[in-house]
Coordinates of C-alpha atoms in Angstrom, one line a residue:
M173 CA 1.8 -14.0 21.8
N174 CA 2.8 -15.5 18.5
A175 CA 5.8 -14.5 16.7
I176 CA 5.3 -12.4 13.6
P177 CA 6.6 -14.1 10.5
G178 CA 9.7 -12.4 9.1
T179 CA 10.6 -10.5 12.2
R180 CA 13.8 -11.1 14.4
G181 CA 11.7 -12.7 17.1
A182 CA 10.5 -15.5 14.7
T183 CA 14.0 -16.0 13.6
E184 CA 15.3 -16.4 17.1
L185 CA 12.5 -18.7 18.1
I186 CA 13.1 -21.0 15.1
S187 CA 17.0 -21.1 15.9
N188 CA 16.3 -22.0 19.5
L189 CA 14.0 -24.8 18.5
V190 CA 16.9 -26.1 16.2
K191 CA 19.3 -26.1 19.1
V192 CA 16.9 -27.7 21.3
F193 CA 16.4 -30.6 18.9
S194 CA 20.1 -30.8 17.8
F195 CA 21.9 -33.5 19.7
S196 CA 25.7 -33.7 19.3
D197 CA 28.4 -35.2 21.6
S198 CA 29.4 -31.9 22.9
T199 CA 25.7 -31.1 23.9
N200 CA 25.5 -34.6 25.5
V201 CA 28.7 -33.9 27.6
S202 CA 27.6 -30.5 28.8
S203 CA 24.1 -31.8 29.6
N204 CA 25.6 -34.6 31.4
A205 CA 27.8 -32.2 33.5
A206 CA 24.8 -30.1 34.2
L207 CA 23.0 -33.2 35.4
S208 CA 25.7 -34.3 37.6
K209 CA 25.9 -30.9 39.3
F210 CA 22.2 -31.0 40.1
T211 CA 22.5 -34.7 41.6
E212 CA 24.8 -33.4 44.2
L213 CA 22.1 -31.0 45.5
T214 CA 19.3 -31.8 47.8
A215 CA 15.7 -31.2 46.8
D216 CA 15.6 -28.0 48.9
D217 CA 18.8 -26.8 47.2
V218 CA 17.4 -27.4 43.9
W219 CA 14.3 -25.6 44.6
K220 CA 16.2 -22.6 46.1
Q221 CA 18.5 -22.6 43.0
A222 CA 15.4 -22.6 40.6
R223 CA 13.8 -19.8 42.6
S224 CA 17.0 -17.8 42.6
D225 CA 17.3 -18.2 38.8
I226 CA 13.7 -17.2 38.2
L227 CA 13.9 -14.1 40.3
N228 CA 17.3 -13.2 38.9
A229 CA 15.8 -13.2 35.4
F230 CA 12.6 -11.6 36.5
P231 CA 13.7 -8.0 35.7
H232 CA 14.4 -8.9 32.1
T233 CA 11.0 -10.4 31.7
L234 CA 9.5 -7.3 33.5
A235 CA 11.1 -5.0 31.1
T236 CA 9.6 -6.9 28.1
L237 CA 6.2 -6.5 29.8
C238 CA 6.8 -2.8 30.4
D239 CA 7.6 -2.4 26.7
V240 CA 4.3 -4.2 25.9
W241 CA 2.4 -1.9 28.3
T242 CA 3.9 1.2 26.9
Q243 CA 2.7 0.0 23.3
L244 CA -0.8 -0.6 24.7
R245 CA -1.0 2.9 26.2
K246 CA -0.1 4.3 22.8
G247 CA -3.5 3.1 21.6
E248 CA -2.5 1.8 18.2
P249 CA 0.5 -0.7 18.6
N250 CA 2.9 -1.0 15.5
L251 CA 2.6 -4.8 15.7
P252 CA -0.6 -6.8 15.7
I253 CA -0.1 -8.0 19.1
G254 CA -3.8 -8.6 19.9
N255 CA -6.7 -6.8 21.5
P256 CA -5.1 -4.1 23.9
T257 CA -7.9 -4.8 26.7
I258 CA -7.3 -8.3 26.7
I259 CA -3.5 -8.1 26.7
R260 CA -3.4 -5.5 29.5
Q261 CA -5.6 -7.8 31.6
L262 CA -3.4 -10.7 30.9
I263 CA -0.4 -8.8 32.0
L264 CA -2.1 -7.8 35.3
D265 CA -3.2 -11.3 35.8
L266 CA 0.4 -12.5 35.4
L267 CA 2.0 -10.0 37.8
S268 CA -0.7 -10.0 40.5
P269 CA 0.2 -13.3 42.0
I270 CA 4.0 -12.3 41.8
V271 CA 3.2 -9.1 43.6
E272 CA 1.3 -10.7 46.2
H273 CA 3.8 -13.3 47.1
H274 CA 7.1 -11.4 46.3
Q275 CA 6.2 -7.8 46.7
Q276 CA 9.7 -6.5 47.5
S277 CA 11.5 -8.6 44.7
F278 CA 8.9 -7.2 42.4
L279 CA 9.5 -3.5 43.3
S280 CA 13.3 -3.9 43.3
S281 CA 13.1 -5.5 39.9
L282 CA 10.7 -2.6 38.7
A283 CA 13.2 -0.2 40.1
L284 CA 16.0 -1.6 37.9
V285 CA 13.6 -1.4 34.9
W286 CA 12.9 2.3 35.8
M287 CA 16.5 3.1 35.7
T288 CA 16.9 1.7 32.3
R289 CA 13.9 3.8 31.0
S290 CA 15.4 7.2 31.7
S291 CA 15.4 9.4 28.6
L292 CA 18.8 9.7 27.1
T293 CA 18.2 13.1 25.7
S294 CA 16.9 14.5 29.2
Q295 CA 20.0 13.2 30.7
K296 CA 22.4 15.0 28.3
Q297 CA 20.2 18.2 28.7
L298 CA 20.7 18.0 32.4
T299 CA 24.4 17.7 32.2
T300 CA 24.9 20.4 29.5
R301 CA 22.3 23.1 30.4
V302 CA 23.3 26.2 32.5
E303 CA 20.9 25.2 35.2
S304 CA 22.6 21.8 35.7
D305 CA 22.8 22.5 39.4
Q306 CA 18.9 22.7 39.7
S307 CA 17.2 19.2 40.4
S308 CA 14.8 17.9 37.8
F309 CA 11.9 15.8 38.6
D310 CA 10.7 15.3 35.0
Y311 CA 10.4 11.6 34.0
S312 CA 10.4 10.0 30.5
P313 CA 7.2 8.7 28.9
A314 CA 8.4 5.2 29.4
Q315 CA 8.8 5.8 33.3
L316 CA 5.4 7.3 33.5
D317 CA 4.0 4.1 31.8
I318 CA 5.8 2.2 34.4
A319 CA 4.0 4.3 37.2
D320 CA 0.7 3.6 35.3
L321 CA 1.4 -0.1 35.4
L322 CA 2.0 0.0 39.0
L323 CA -1.0 1.8 39.9
S324 CA -3.1 -0.5 37.7
I325 CA -2.2 -3.6 39.8
K326 CA -5.1 -3.5 42.2
I327 CA -3.5 -6.3 44.5
L328 CA -1.0 -3.6 45.6
P329 CA -2.7 -0.7 46.9
F330 CA -1.0 2.6 46.9
E331 CA -0.7 2.6 50.8
N332 CA 1.1 -0.7 50.7
L333 CA 3.4 0.7 47.9
I334 CA 4.4 3.7 50.0
S335 CA 4.9 1.4 53.0
T336 CA 7.1 -0.8 51.1
V337 CA 9.3 2.0 49.9
A338 CA 9.6 3.2 53.4
E339 CA 10.6 -0.1 54.7
A340 CA 13.2 -0.4 51.9
L341 CA 14.6 3.1 52.9
K342 CA 14.9 2.0 56.7
E343 CA 16.7 -1.1 55.8
G344 CA 19.1 0.6 53.5
A345 CA 17.4 -0.7 50.4
W346 CA 20.4 -2.8 49.7
K347 CA 21.9 -5.6 51.6
I348 CA 24.9 -7.8 51.4
V349 CA 23.7 -11.1 49.9
K350 CA 24.6 -13.2 52.8
S351 CA 25.7 -12.1 56.3
G352 CA 29.4 -12.7 56.6
A353 CA 30.1 -12.8 53.0
V354 CA 33.6 -12.0 52.0
L355 CA 33.9 -8.7 50.0
D356 CA 36.1 -9.7 47.2
K357 CA 36.9 -7.8 44.1
N358 CA 33.8 -9.1 42.3
W359 CA 31.4 -8.1 45.0
L360 CA 30.6 -4.8 43.3
Q361 CA 29.7 -6.4 40.1
Q362 CA 27.6 -9.1 41.8
S363 CA 25.8 -6.5 43.8
A364 CA 24.7 -4.6 40.6
F365 CA 23.0 -1.2 41.6
P366 CA 21.2 0.2 44.6
T367 CA 17.6 1.1 44.0
E368 CA 16.6 3.6 46.8
L369 CA 16.5 6.6 44.3
A370 CA 14.7 4.6 41.7
L371 CA 12.0 3.5 44.2
L372 CA 11.5 7.0 45.3
E373 CA 11.2 8.4 41.8
M374 CA 8.6 5.5 41.0
L375 CA 6.6 6.6 44.2
H376 CA 6.9 10.2 43.1
G377 CA 5.6 9.3 39.6
C378 CA 2.7 7.5 41.2
V379 CA 1.9 10.4 43.4
R380 CA 1.7 12.7 40.4
A381 CA -0.7 10.2 38.7
T382 CA -3.0 9.7 41.6
S383 CA -6.1 11.7 42.3
S384 CA -6.4 14.1 45.1
A385 CA -9.0 12.1 46.9
A386 CA -6.8 9.0 46.7
L387 CA -3.8 11.0 47.8
Y388 CA -5.7 12.4 50.9
N389 CA -6.6 8.9 52.1
C390 CA -2.9 7.8 51.7
W391 CA -1.6 10.5 54.0
P392 CA -0.9 8.1 57.0
S393 CA 1.5 6.0 54.8
L394 CA 3.2 9.1 53.5
Q395 CA 3.6 10.5 57.0
A396 CA 5.3 7.3 58.0
L397 CA 7.5 7.6 55.1
F398 CA 8.4 11.1 56.1
V399 CA 8.8 10.4 59.8
E400 CA 10.7 7.0 59.5
S401 CA 13.0 7.9 56.6
P402 CA 16.6 8.0 57.6
V403 CA 17.3 11.3 55.8
M404 CA 20.7 11.8 57.3
S405 CA 22.1 8.4 55.8
L406 CA 20.5 8.8 52.3
P407 CA 21.9 10.4 49.1
P408 CA 21.0 14.2 48.7
K409 CA 18.7 13.4 45.8
A410 CA 16.6 11.1 48.0
V411 CA 16.0 13.8 50.3
F412 CA 15.3 16.2 47.5
I413 CA 12.6 13.7 46.1
Q414 CA 10.9 13.3 49.5
F415 CA 10.7 17.1 49.8
I416 CA 9.1 17.4 46.4
I417 CA 6.8 14.6 47.1
L418 CA 5.5 16.5 50.1
V419 CA 5.2 19.7 48.1
D420 CA 3.1 17.9 45.3
F421 CA 1.0 16.2 47.9
V422 CA 0.0 19.7 49.4
Q423 CA -0.6 21.1 45.9
L424 CA -2.7 18.2 44.6
I425 CA -5.0 18.0 47.6
T426 CA -5.1 21.9 48.0
S427 CA -4.0 24.0 50.8
S428 CA -7.5 24.4 52.3
A429 CA -7.8 20.7 52.7
V430 CA -4.6 20.6 54.7
V431 CA -5.3 23.6 56.9
E432 CA -8.9 22.4 57.6
D433 CA -7.7 19.1 59.1
K434 CA -5.7 20.1 62.1
Q435 CA -4.0 16.7 62.6
L436 CA -3.0 16.7 58.9
S437 CA -1.6 20.1 59.2
R438 CA 0.6 19.5 62.3
A439 CA 1.9 16.2 60.7
A440 CA 2.6 18.0 57.6
Q441 CA 4.4 20.8 59.6
D442 CA 6.6 18.0 61.3
A443 CA 7.5 16.5 58.0
C444 CA 8.4 19.8 56.4
Q445 CA 10.6 20.7 59.4
K446 CA 12.3 17.4 59.1
L447 CA 13.0 17.5 55.4
T448 CA 14.0 21.1 55.4
E449 CA 16.4 20.7 58.3
A450 CA 18.0 17.8 56.3
M451 CA 18.2 20.2 53.2
N452 CA 19.6 22.9 55.3
I453 CA 22.5 20.7 56.3
I454 CA 23.2 20.0 52.8
V455 CA 23.2 23.8 52.2
G456 CA 25.7 24.2 54.9
W457 CA 28.1 21.8 53.5
Q458 CA 30.0 24.7 51.8
L459 CA 30.2 26.9 54.8
E460 CA 32.6 27.1 57.6
Q461 CA 33.3 29.0 60.8
T462 CA 36.0 31.7 60.9
T463 CA 36.7 31.4 64.7
W464 CA 35.9 29.0 67.5
L465 CA 34.8 31.9 69.7
K466 CA 32.0 33.2 67.6
R467 CA 29.7 31.2 65.2
T468 CA 30.1 33.4 62.2
L469 CA 29.7 31.2 58.9
V470 CA 31.4 32.2 55.7
V471 CA 31.7 30.5 52.2
K472 CA 34.5 28.0 52.0
H473 CA 37.4 29.1 49.7
D474 CA 38.7 25.6 48.8
S475 CA 39.6 24.8 45.3
S476 CA 37.4 21.8 44.9
T477 CA 35.4 22.0 41.9
Q478 CA 33.9 18.5 41.7
K479 CA 30.7 18.4 39.8
S480 CA 28.0 16.0 40.8
Q481 CA 26.8 13.4 38.2
E482 CA 23.7 12.5 40.3
T483 CA 20.7 13.5 38.3
S484 CA 18.7 10.1 38.2
P485 CA 19.9 6.6 38.8
V486 CA 20.6 5.3 35.2
V487 CA 22.2 2.1 33.9
E488 CA 25.1 3.1 31.8
F489 CA 25.8 1.8 28.3
A490 CA 29.4 0.8 29.3
T491 CA 28.1 -2.2 31.1
A492 CA 26.0 -3.6 28.3
P493 CA 26.8 -7.0 26.8
T494 CA 29.5 -6.5 24.2
S495 CA 28.0 -9.0 22.0
L496 CA 25.1 -6.6 20.8
A497 CA 25.4 -5.3 17.4
A498 CA 26.1 -1.6 16.8
S499 CA 22.5 -1.0 15.5
E500 CA 21.1 -2.6 18.7
N501 CA 23.1 -0.1 20.9
S502 CA 21.1 2.9 19.6
S503 CA 17.9 1.3 20.9
L504 CA 19.4 -0.2 24.1
R505 CA 17.6 2.0 26.5
G506 CA 14.2 0.6 25.5
S507 CA 15.3 -3.1 25.3
T508 CA 15.5 -5.9 27.8
S509 CA 19.3 -6.1 27.2
S510 CA 19.6 -2.8 29.0
L511 CA 19.1 -4.7 32.2
V512 CA 22.8 -5.4 32.1
P513 CA 23.5 -7.1 35.4
P514 CA 23.6 -10.9 34.4
R515 CA 22.6 -11.9 38.0
I516 CA 20.2 -9.5 39.6
P517 CA 19.9 -9.8 43.4
T518 CA 16.5 -9.6 45.1
F519 CA 15.3 -8.2 48.2
D520 CA 12.8 -11.0 49.3
T521 CA 12.5 -10.8 53.1
A522 CA 11.9 -14.5 53.4
T523 CA 15.3 -15.6 51.9
Q524 CA 18.2 -13.7 50.8
I525 CA 19.2 -15.2 47.5
S526 CA 22.9 -15.6 46.9
V527 CA 24.1 -14.4 43.6
S528 CA 26.0 -16.7 41.3
S529 CA 29.6 -15.7 40.5
Q530 CA 29.6 -17.4 37.2
G531 CA 30.7 -14.9 34.5
A532 CA 32.1 -12.5 36.9
S533 CA 35.0 -11.4 34.7
S534 CA 34.5 -8.0 33.1
S535 CA 36.6 -5.2 31.7
A536 CA 38.2 -2.3 33.7
A537 CA 35.4 0.1 32.2
D538 CA 32.7 -2.1 33.5
R539 CA 34.1 -2.1 37.0
R540 CA 34.7 1.7 36.9
S541 CA 31.2 2.3 35.8
I542 CA 29.6 0.1 38.5
T543 CA 32.0 1.7 41.2
N544 CA 31.0 5.3 40.1
I545 CA 27.3 4.7 40.0
R546 CA 27.3 2.9 43.5
S547 CA 29.5 5.7 45.0
S548 CA 27.4 8.4 43.6
L549 CA 24.1 6.8 44.6
K550 CA 25.0 5.0 47.8
D551 CA 27.7 6.9 49.7
P552 CA 26.5 10.4 50.6
N553 CA 29.7 11.1 52.6
S554 CA 31.8 10.9 49.6
L555 CA 29.8 13.8 48.1
K556 CA 29.7 16.2 50.9
R557 CA 32.2 18.5 49.3
D558 CA 30.1 18.7 46.2
P559 CA 28.8 22.2 45.5
T560 CA 26.2 21.1 43.3
H561 CA 24.2 19.5 46.0
S562 CA 24.1 22.6 48.1
T563 CA 22.9 24.8 45.1
Q564 CA 20.3 22.2 44.3
A565 CA 19.0 22.4 48.0
L566 CA 19.0 26.1 47.8
F567 CA 17.1 26.1 44.7
L568 CA 14.4 23.7 45.8
L569 CA 14.0 25.7 49.1
A570 CA 13.7 28.9 47.0
E571 CA 11.1 27.5 44.8
H572 CA 8.9 25.8 47.4
L573 CA 9.8 26.5 51.1
A574 CA 7.9 29.8 51.7
E575 CA 4.8 28.7 49.8
L576 CA 4.9 25.3 51.5
I577 CA 4.9 26.7 54.9
D578 CA 2.2 29.2 54.1
S579 CA 0.1 26.4 52.8
I580 CA 0.3 24.0 55.6
C581 CA -0.1 26.4 58.5
K582 CA -3.0 28.4 59.9
S583 CA -2.5 32.0 60.7
E584 CA -2.0 31.2 64.3
D585 CA 0.5 28.4 63.6
K586 CA 2.7 30.2 61.2
E587 CA 5.0 31.5 63.9
R588 CA 5.7 27.8 64.9
L589 CA 8.1 27.2 61.9
L590 CA 9.8 30.6 62.3
P591 CA 12.9 29.1 64.1
L592 CA 13.2 26.8 61.0
L593 CA 13.3 29.7 58.8
H594 CA 15.9 31.4 61.1
A595 CA 18.1 28.3 60.7
V596 CA 17.6 28.3 56.8
W597 CA 18.4 32.0 56.8
S598 CA 21.6 31.6 58.8
N599 CA 23.0 29.3 56.3
T600 CA 21.8 31.4 53.3
L601 CA 23.1 34.9 54.4
P602 CA 26.8 33.9 53.9
Y603 CA 26.1 33.1 50.3
L604 CA 24.5 36.6 49.9
K605 CA 27.6 38.2 51.4
A606 CA 30.2 36.5 49.1
K607 CA 30.3 38.6 45.9
N608 CA 32.6 36.6 43.6
A609 CA 32.3 34.6 40.4
R610 CA 32.7 31.3 42.1
N611 CA 29.7 32.1 44.3
A612 CA 27.5 33.3 41.6
R613 CA 25.1 30.3 41.5
F614 CA 24.9 30.2 45.2
F615 CA 24.0 33.9 45.2
L616 CA 21.4 33.5 42.7
A617 CA 19.7 30.6 44.5
S618 CA 20.0 32.6 47.8
S619 CA 18.6 35.7 46.2
Q620 CA 15.6 33.6 44.8
L621 CA 15.0 32.1 48.3
L622 CA 15.0 35.7 49.9
A623 CA 12.6 36.9 47.4
S624 CA 10.1 34.2 48.0
M625 CA 10.4 34.8 51.8
S626 CA 9.8 38.4 51.4
T627 CA 6.5 37.8 49.8
F628 CA 5.1 36.8 53.3
N629 CA 4.8 39.5 55.8
Y630 CA 5.1 37.2 59.0
M631 CA 8.6 36.1 57.7
R632 CA 9.7 39.7 57.7
P633 CA 11.5 39.5 61.2
V634 CA 13.6 36.7 59.8
W635 CA 15.4 38.7 57.0
R636 CA 14.5 42.3 57.4
K637 CA 17.7 43.7 59.3
A638 CA 20.3 41.7 57.4
T639 CA 18.6 42.5 54.1
L640 CA 18.8 46.2 54.6
D641 CA 22.5 45.9 55.3
L642 CA 23.0 44.0 52.4
L643 CA 21.1 46.7 50.3
L644 CA 23.3 49.5 51.8
D645 CA 26.5 47.5 51.1
P646 CA 28.9 49.3 48.8
A647 CA 29.2 46.1 46.7
F648 CA 25.5 45.6 46.3
F649 CA 25.4 46.0 42.5
K650 CA 28.0 43.3 42.0
M651 CA 25.6 40.7 40.7
D652 CA 24.2 39.3 37.4
M653 CA 20.9 40.3 35.8
Q654 CA 19.0 37.1 37.0
S655 CA 19.9 38.0 40.6
L656 CA 19.1 41.7 40.3
K657 CA 15.6 40.8 39.1
H658 CA 15.2 38.9 42.3
W659 CA 16.5 42.0 44.3
L660 CA 13.8 44.2 42.8
V661 CA 11.2 42.0 44.3
I662 CA 13.1 42.1 47.6
T663 CA 13.6 45.7 47.6
D664 CA 10.0 46.4 46.9
H665 CA 8.8 44.2 49.8
L666 CA 11.5 45.7 52.1
M667 CA 10.4 49.4 51.5
T668 CA 6.8 49.0 51.0
H669 CA 6.0 47.4 54.4
D670 CA 8.5 49.6 56.4
K671 CA 8.3 53.2 56.6
T672 CA 11.7 53.8 58.3
S673 CA 13.8 51.9 55.7
F674 CA 13.3 54.5 52.9
K675 CA 13.9 57.4 55.3
E676 CA 17.2 55.7 56.5
L677 CA 18.3 55.3 52.9
L678 CA 17.6 59.1 52.2
G679 CA 19.6 60.0 55.3
R680 CA 22.6 58.4 53.8
I681 CA 22.6 60.6 50.7
S682 CA 24.9 63.7 51.4
T683 CA 23.3 67.1 51.3
A684 CA 24.8 70.6 51.8
Q685 CA 24.2 70.3 55.6
N686 CA 26.3 67.3 56.2
S687 CA 28.8 67.4 53.4
A688 CA 31.1 69.7 55.4
L689 CA 31.3 67.0 58.2
S690 CA 31.8 64.2 55.6
S691 CA 34.6 66.0 54.0
L692 CA 36.6 66.2 57.2
I693 CA 36.4 62.4 57.6
T694 CA 37.0 61.3 53.9
S695 CA 38.6 62.7 50.8
K696 CA 36.6 64.3 48.1
E697 CA 36.9 61.5 45.6
V698 CA 35.6 59.0 48.4
E699 CA 32.9 61.3 49.2
Y700 CA 31.8 61.8 45.6
E701 CA 31.9 58.0 45.0
M702 CA 29.7 57.4 48.2
R703 CA 27.2 60.1 46.8
A704 CA 27.0 58.3 43.5
Q705 CA 26.5 54.9 45.0
A706 CA 23.7 56.3 47.2
L707 CA 22.1 57.9 44.4
K708 CA 22.3 54.7 42.2
R709 CA 20.6 52.7 45.1
L710 CA 17.8 55.3 45.4
A711 CA 17.1 54.9 41.6
F712 CA 17.1 51.2 42.1
I713 CA 14.6 51.4 45.0
I714 CA 12.3 53.8 43.0
L715 CA 12.5 51.3 40.0
S716 CA 11.4 48.4 42.2
S717 CA 8.4 50.4 43.4
E718 CA 4.9 50.5 42.1
L719 CA 3.6 53.5 40.0
G720 CA 3.2 56.5 42.1
Q721 CA 4.4 54.8 45.4
Y722 CA 6.8 57.5 46.4
Q723 CA 4.7 60.5 45.7
A724 CA 4.6 61.6 49.3
Q725 CA 8.4 61.5 49.4
L726 CA 9.0 63.5 46.2
P727 CA 10.0 66.7 48.0
D728 CA 12.7 64.9 49.9
I729 CA 13.9 63.1 46.8
Q730 CA 13.9 66.5 44.9
E731 CA 16.0 68.1 47.6
R732 CA 18.7 65.5 47.6
L733 CA 18.9 65.6 43.6
S734 CA 19.1 69.4 43.5
D735 CA 21.8 69.5 46.2
N736 CA 23.9 67.1 44.4
L737 CA 23.4 68.9 41.0
R738 CA 25.0 72.0 42.5
L739 CA 28.3 70.2 42.6
S740 CA 30.5 71.3 39.8
Q741 CA 32.7 69.2 37.7
V742 CA 31.6 65.9 39.3
P743 CA 30.3 63.9 36.4
I744 CA 30.1 60.7 38.4
V745 CA 27.4 62.3 40.7
H746 CA 25.7 64.1 37.9
A747 CA 25.3 60.8 35.9
Q748 CA 23.5 59.2 38.9
V749 CA 21.4 62.1 39.4
F750 CA 19.9 61.9 35.8
L751 CA 19.5 58.2 36.2
C752 CA 17.3 59.0 39.1
Y753 CA 15.3 61.4 36.8
R754 CA 14.8 58.8 34.3
V755 CA 13.5 56.3 36.7
L756 CA 11.2 58.9 38.2
L757 CA 9.8 59.5 34.8
I758 CA 8.9 55.8 34.6
R759 CA 7.7 55.3 38.1
Q760 CA 5.8 58.7 38.8
K761 CA 2.6 60.0 37.2
P762 CA 3.2 63.1 35.0
Q763 CA 1.1 65.5 37.2
H764 CA 3.4 64.7 40.2
L765 CA 6.7 65.6 38.4
V766 CA 5.7 69.3 37.8
S767 CA 8.0 70.6 40.6
I768 CA 10.9 68.5 39.3
W769 CA 10.8 69.8 35.6
P770 CA 12.7 73.2 36.2
S771 CA 15.7 71.6 37.6
M772 CA 15.6 68.9 34.9
V773 CA 15.2 71.3 32.0
T774 CA 18.0 73.7 33.3
E775 CA 20.6 70.9 33.6
L776 CA 19.7 69.6 30.2
V777 CA 20.1 73.0 28.8
V778 CA 23.5 73.3 30.4
Y779 CA 24.8 69.8 29.3
L780 CA 23.4 70.4 25.6
I781 CA 25.3 73.7 25.4
C782 CA 28.6 72.2 26.7

């Protein structure tokens, strides 16, 4: 491509030509020193050194090609760079031989480019929004362009891409440059950044951009990825991405296609079980046993409030070359200079290239930036106390687990995964029992998970008994509005499909017959408080129902309300009785409320006169 006259590229090209043809004593001395250095190397060493330099500079070249590809996808490039079809084919012709002979190096370099193309605005939104503890799998337009470029390279079939990513995960996706290398203070800088998350994100972007028919044919490779992936040694975000890849796969090829293929259905169930178990372990990071005699889990009460910064692997600006002008820093994310590691190690299986230590000196901010990114991406053990990961896992399970299980199982196979649901429920229940401000996000995620499970009747044995106890708990209404909306769904499913639950609740509301016995056990104030709570709970249950659902139970409901209205000078109980009346007006048809009007009108007259 020719430089456009008057542009910065043309200026740099001319200046470089001037430097090449300018000979001075200093340049002669430096060139002689460089030549003397190469004369000491053998031919094989020179070849390896040249190969190393080319591969280390390859991410910068690849970043430029990705920028050109992005401009071509826009349809009308801002600069007259040529015919889009011809340039697109030239890029593919250039990359295809590299992919064929250096597949792993190509993918690791592309992963580094992927990290620099994450949207700055989306990253800031993820760290500032209220739902920052919910994982996001939305990628920037530049990243989607990279996925399109990857899928356009026909010499790299999608199955091979999946297999390469799986192999990279198995090998840890990051190796020390040479076995036996001394880990000095410059090692982290030379090692740059791990790429496991970026590789998985690229794969996820490709999955979303692939047709359902092509995805169906790629299932053996995806199955190998799920089966062989070392989920216990990967960062939590890597486990989340694999789980969402499975979810998107099932949604894209449709549930019917999965269920009709018995072998695919069984393999998908195994993958779902493995990934869910890994996420359930992450959920349990914030739980502990009260005693060693009984496995009763409770939420930890430690004071640790460390927040995770793990959203998506990103190269930070702090590591950018300091020679860049201030005007260039604003567009750093989309430029080749954003690939900050001066020497990028590669993952070629044939030869492990050593990274030159020249220019190893850096500022303390640079070292801290590298250390923070590596620790947050590579070492999951250092983040096991991070509550954000547990809430992210809970929200993901709440959004997808119940529907995923229902989509990959036939009717006769659905009980096969009930033990898995029991295990998840065991780690979810402690969060539902803890009613405090610190546990608010855990409670919301757990309520959403329970609401999704309650929509499927065959999952009812898992949660029914414990949920009824939670509904009857005196502290039931200590929750925010978002959680309360989920509990409307939960309560509806609990009462609709169980005839005994509503009768049990009515039995807990005191009447004239059992009030004398209860007064012997508790004081009047406690008894009235219990009555008010029971009436409020009754109103909530009726509110969660369908129109006219409790028509058959209206006589029993009216009896409880009338008995509690006979109490004199007990405003706390009367307030809840009229709350029940208001809910009945919403949830019952007018013709069914004829028998209740006399008591309602009488009490209204009494209160209006007072």
